[in-house]
Amino acid sequence: MKKFIYIITIIFATMANGQSTDVLIWKSDTLNLYSNPLELKADWEQLNQVITSQIGLNRVEKSKDSVILSYLWRNYKTEWFIENDSLYLTDLSSLYSSEISIGLNKVFSTTEKRIFADWVNSSLTTFRGTCIVCRGTHHKNTSIYPNEKLLEFKNGVLIKTTDYKNSVLRESKFSSSDPNVYLSFIYRNVEWSKLPDLSNKHLLVWVSVEPRKNGKLRNIDWKNTFLIDGSNLIDDPKNTYIKEAVRIAKKIPEWNVVIRHDKILNQDLKIVFDEHMKKKYGR
């Protein structure tokens, strides 16, 4: 089992150290891509199935001292190239084994050695340095880096570039303190006795907050504040649980202030409403 844990650790470490599974070669420089431009293609889901089948995504790899469940991860990487301001996909390969190659011809049914990315009509972000806000899932990097360049494309052709310096302007002493203290503050301020019966319910409210430069709350971003109830997403600001979560958000004394692309990023507060949390923190 040690080897299995090691592999998982490496995936998250590469994110934290400013490396990406998707790269862009431009002007003899290799840049890290924040996301995979293939995901912008209309038939992305079908392509993804073909790619993963080529490298056996759903297989169980066996080694001497471990069993690796490779279907838990996106196990391929992409390489892109800009020539004469045109964006091309030049390579698809296994993330874990240099012995496993994925021919573009197998995925796109073509004899071309590169694919012109004419489906890209948006900005792609490249980054340098060690992340200043480190986040991510098993397949996607969502961290923030000190140096980012936005490359804007129209029908796969580069039309504009913009450089940004990102920073953590202010770190909240409250949210960065002992996690148990932070959670206790949130959940002990919930007025559990005033909420409807929570039996057999598991509700998650996500509150999006616009902080000021001094870390104090400026506004609630209602467009990105919602409740998840099973498969239902509710954004009614009059909802009892949303109102309660927003009330708690307004009690938070200070928020992180992160500058990205010359703007202050929204911060978020997530609160779970269920019987378990009520019993643990309710008075």
XYZ file of C-alpha atoms in Angstrom:
283
model
C 0.000 0.000 0.000
C 2.928 2.368 0.449
C 3.448 2.672 -3.280
C -0.210 3.507 -3.879
C -0.068 6.336 -1.352
C 3.172 7.618 -2.867
C 1.629 7.950 -6.315
C -1.273 9.983 -4.975
C 1.139 12.271 -3.128
C 3.165 12.944 -6.264
C 0.081 14.054 -8.206
C -0.810 16.700 -5.673
C 2.817 17.735 -5.195
C 3.273 18.528 -8.859
C 0.393 20.968 -8.609
C 1.873 22.674 -5.560
C 5.301 23.021 -7.179
C 4.012 24.766 -10.272
C 3.933 21.910 -12.760
C 1.070 20.954 -15.017
C -0.018 17.828 -16.845
C -0.726 20.049 -19.873
C 2.011 22.155 -21.469
C 2.297 24.708 -24.246
C 5.433 25.218 -26.346
C 5.727 28.788 -27.592
C 8.754 30.759 -28.742
C 11.092 27.936 -27.657
C 9.657 28.091 -24.158
C 7.657 25.357 -22.418
C 4.798 26.829 -20.406
C 2.454 25.193 -17.901
C -1.205 25.287 -18.921
C -3.839 25.906 -16.274
C -6.376 23.657 -18.047
C -6.676 21.218 -20.933
C -7.902 22.959 -24.146
C -9.317 19.645 -25.365
C -12.096 20.087 -22.831
C -13.339 23.046 -24.875
C -14.065 20.829 -27.875
C -17.735 20.062 -28.564
C -17.124 16.305 -28.707
C -14.844 16.309 -25.662
C -16.613 13.508 -23.808
C -16.301 11.105 -26.729
C -12.655 12.041 -27.257
C -11.931 11.549 -23.580
C -13.348 8.029 -23.721
C -11.205 7.184 -26.740
C -8.045 8.601 -25.145
C -8.526 6.834 -21.849
C -9.314 3.544 -23.572
C -5.981 3.780 -25.374
C -4.101 3.758 -22.097
C -6.405 1.424 -20.198
C -7.918 3.912 -17.749
C -10.159 1.300 -16.162
C -7.521 -1.349 -15.708
C -6.033 -2.358 -12.393
C -2.265 -2.302 -12.571
C -0.457 -4.802 -10.425
C 3.044 -4.472 -9.130
C 5.148 -6.289 -6.567
C 3.969 -4.364 -3.549
C 0.818 -2.520 -4.575
C -2.378 -2.425 -6.544
C -2.898 0.855 -8.386
C -6.502 1.781 -9.198
C -5.670 3.920 -12.221
C -9.293 4.660 -13.061
C -9.314 7.109 -10.149
C -7.141 9.561 -12.100
C -6.883 11.307 -15.418
C -3.764 9.438 -16.507
C -2.731 11.263 -19.650
C -1.149 14.604 -20.515
C -1.296 16.910 -23.518
C 1.252 18.999 -25.393
C 0.367 22.084 -27.448
C 2.382 24.241 -29.834
C 1.953 27.760 -31.238
C 3.298 28.426 -34.712
C 2.527 31.583 -36.674
C 0.016 32.417 -33.923
C -1.921 29.185 -34.586
C -2.533 26.686 -31.774
C -1.905 22.984 -32.404
C -2.273 19.818 -30.352
C 0.988 17.957 -30.928
C 1.057 15.095 -28.451
C -1.004 12.909 -26.144
C 0.873 10.633 -23.776
C 0.512 8.621 -20.585
C 1.019 10.560 -17.380
C 2.710 7.645 -15.644
C 4.554 5.615 -18.257
C 6.760 6.815 -21.088
C 6.230 3.403 -22.654
C 2.559 4.148 -23.363
C 2.011 6.536 -26.278
C -1.297 7.724 -27.698
C -1.195 8.379 -31.413
C -3.198 11.379 -32.583
C -4.322 9.281 -35.508
C -5.998 6.826 -33.120
C -7.986 9.580 -31.458
C -8.760 11.906 -34.359
C -8.704 9.444 -37.274
C -6.146 11.494 -39.165
C -2.685 11.092 -40.638
C -1.701 14.616 -39.556
C 1.089 14.877 -36.985
C -0.636 17.788 -35.262
C -4.213 18.984 -34.869
C -5.164 22.624 -35.465
C -7.224 23.716 -32.438
C -9.795 25.769 -34.352
C -12.374 25.073 -31.629
C -10.580 27.326 -29.115
C -12.424 30.640 -28.820
C -11.419 31.732 -25.351
C -8.434 32.606 -23.199
C -5.939 29.994 -22.048
C -3.888 30.632 -18.928
C -0.233 29.706 -18.516
C 1.596 30.014 -15.220
C 5.005 30.114 -13.572
C 6.230 29.760 -10.016
C 4.973 28.002 -6.901
C 1.269 28.304 -6.197
C 0.236 30.980 -3.726
C -3.235 29.475 -3.272
C -2.950 25.720 -3.684
C -6.045 23.863 -4.744
C -6.874 21.031 -7.073
C -8.731 17.820 -7.720
C -7.336 14.503 -8.942
C -7.602 15.636 -12.576
C -7.590 19.421 -12.644
C -5.341 22.148 -11.279
C -7.283 25.093 -9.815
C -4.451 26.760 -7.904
C -3.339 30.365 -8.295
C 0.232 31.253 -9.261
C 2.255 34.475 -8.916
C 2.884 34.849 -12.649
C 0.126 34.131 -15.150
C -0.220 34.942 -18.829
C -3.571 34.940 -20.609
C -3.510 34.001 -24.272
C -6.726 34.882 -26.090
C -7.659 32.822 -29.157
C -10.236 33.163 -31.900
C -10.855 30.019 -33.936
C -7.500 28.690 -32.728
C -5.521 31.822 -33.670
C -3.754 33.902 -31.013
C -5.059 37.475 -31.038
C -3.967 38.909 -27.664
C -1.733 38.228 -24.648
C -1.894 39.752 -21.161
C 0.535 39.287 -18.254
C -0.577 39.343 -14.629
C 1.134 39.398 -11.238
C -1.018 37.696 -8.615
C -0.582 37.920 -4.847
C -2.089 37.223 -1.445
C -2.693 40.767 -0.246
C -3.936 39.724 3.172
C -4.131 36.376 4.958
C -6.948 35.990 7.435
C -5.608 35.011 10.859
C -9.076 33.687 11.637
C -9.474 31.202 8.759
C -5.805 30.150 8.870
C -5.941 29.332 12.580
C -6.701 25.928 14.071
C -9.304 24.328 11.728
C -11.206 23.015 14.737
C -11.528 26.530 16.135
C -12.704 27.828 12.768
C -15.317 25.079 12.330
C -16.476 25.396 15.903
C -17.045 29.128 15.445
C -19.125 28.527 12.322
C -21.277 25.669 13.536
C -21.808 26.887 17.099
C -23.208 30.120 15.668
C -25.840 28.205 13.694
C -29.261 28.617 15.293
C -30.095 24.918 15.005
C -33.307 25.123 17.035
C -34.835 27.549 14.533
C -34.191 25.314 11.516
C -36.711 22.822 10.086
C -36.384 19.109 10.844
C -33.132 17.767 9.395
C -33.970 14.059 9.623
C -32.629 12.157 6.605
C -31.315 15.405 5.124
C -27.797 16.361 4.108
C -27.681 19.911 2.812
C -24.670 21.920 1.675
C -24.799 25.688 1.376
C -22.079 27.514 -0.533
C -21.835 31.246 0.203
C -19.703 33.408 -2.085
C -18.282 36.538 -0.453
C -16.754 39.682 -1.947
C -14.117 40.921 0.539
C -12.658 44.391 0.820
C -8.911 45.061 0.725
C -8.862 45.129 4.522
C -10.399 41.637 4.684
C -13.826 42.790 5.802
C -16.946 41.656 3.954
C -18.088 43.966 1.166
C -20.998 42.033 -0.358
C -22.590 38.625 -0.711
C -22.290 37.391 -4.289
C -25.827 36.050 -4.673
C -25.207 34.770 -8.199
C -22.756 32.235 -6.779
C -24.501 31.477 -3.492
C -26.595 28.316 -3.486
C -27.777 25.204 -1.672
C -27.217 21.636 -2.842
C -29.900 19.149 -1.810
C -29.075 15.815 -3.408
C -29.225 16.473 -7.137
C -31.089 19.757 -6.685
C -29.409 23.149 -6.765
C -31.354 25.930 -5.063
C -30.387 29.608 -5.322
C -33.402 31.271 -3.703
C -31.999 33.895 -1.280
C -35.129 33.463 0.847
C -34.372 29.775 1.447
C -34.097 29.141 5.197
C -30.716 27.400 5.025
C -29.208 29.904 2.608
C -30.327 32.764 4.857
C -28.772 31.050 7.876
C -25.474 30.418 6.068
C -25.340 34.039 4.904
C -26.000 35.203 8.474
C -22.998 33.154 9.621
C -20.844 34.495 6.771
C -21.539 38.021 7.988
C -20.161 37.043 11.401
C -16.763 35.999 9.999
C -14.420 38.736 11.284
C -11.954 38.649 8.395
C -11.410 37.021 4.993
C -8.378 36.202 2.872
C -7.689 38.844 0.233
C -6.257 37.379 -2.972
C -5.466 39.486 -6.017
C -5.758 37.654 -9.314
C -5.746 39.367 -12.705
C -5.902 42.757 -10.947
C -9.125 41.880 -9.128
C -9.955 40.749 -5.599
C -11.129 37.143 -5.740
C -14.321 36.060 -4.043
C -13.918 33.849 -0.989
C -16.331 31.141 0.035
C -17.958 29.620 3.073
C -19.384 26.093 2.981
C -21.787 24.923 5.682
C -23.280 21.439 6.033
C -26.729 21.156 7.586
C -27.599 17.664 8.800
C -28.383 15.770 12.007
C -24.745 14.844 12.589
C -23.583 18.480 12.632
C -26.585 19.478 14.729
C -25.818 16.860 17.374
C -22.130 17.745 17.390
C -22.469 21.513 17.669
C -26.079 22.269 18.621
C -26.834 23.592 22.080
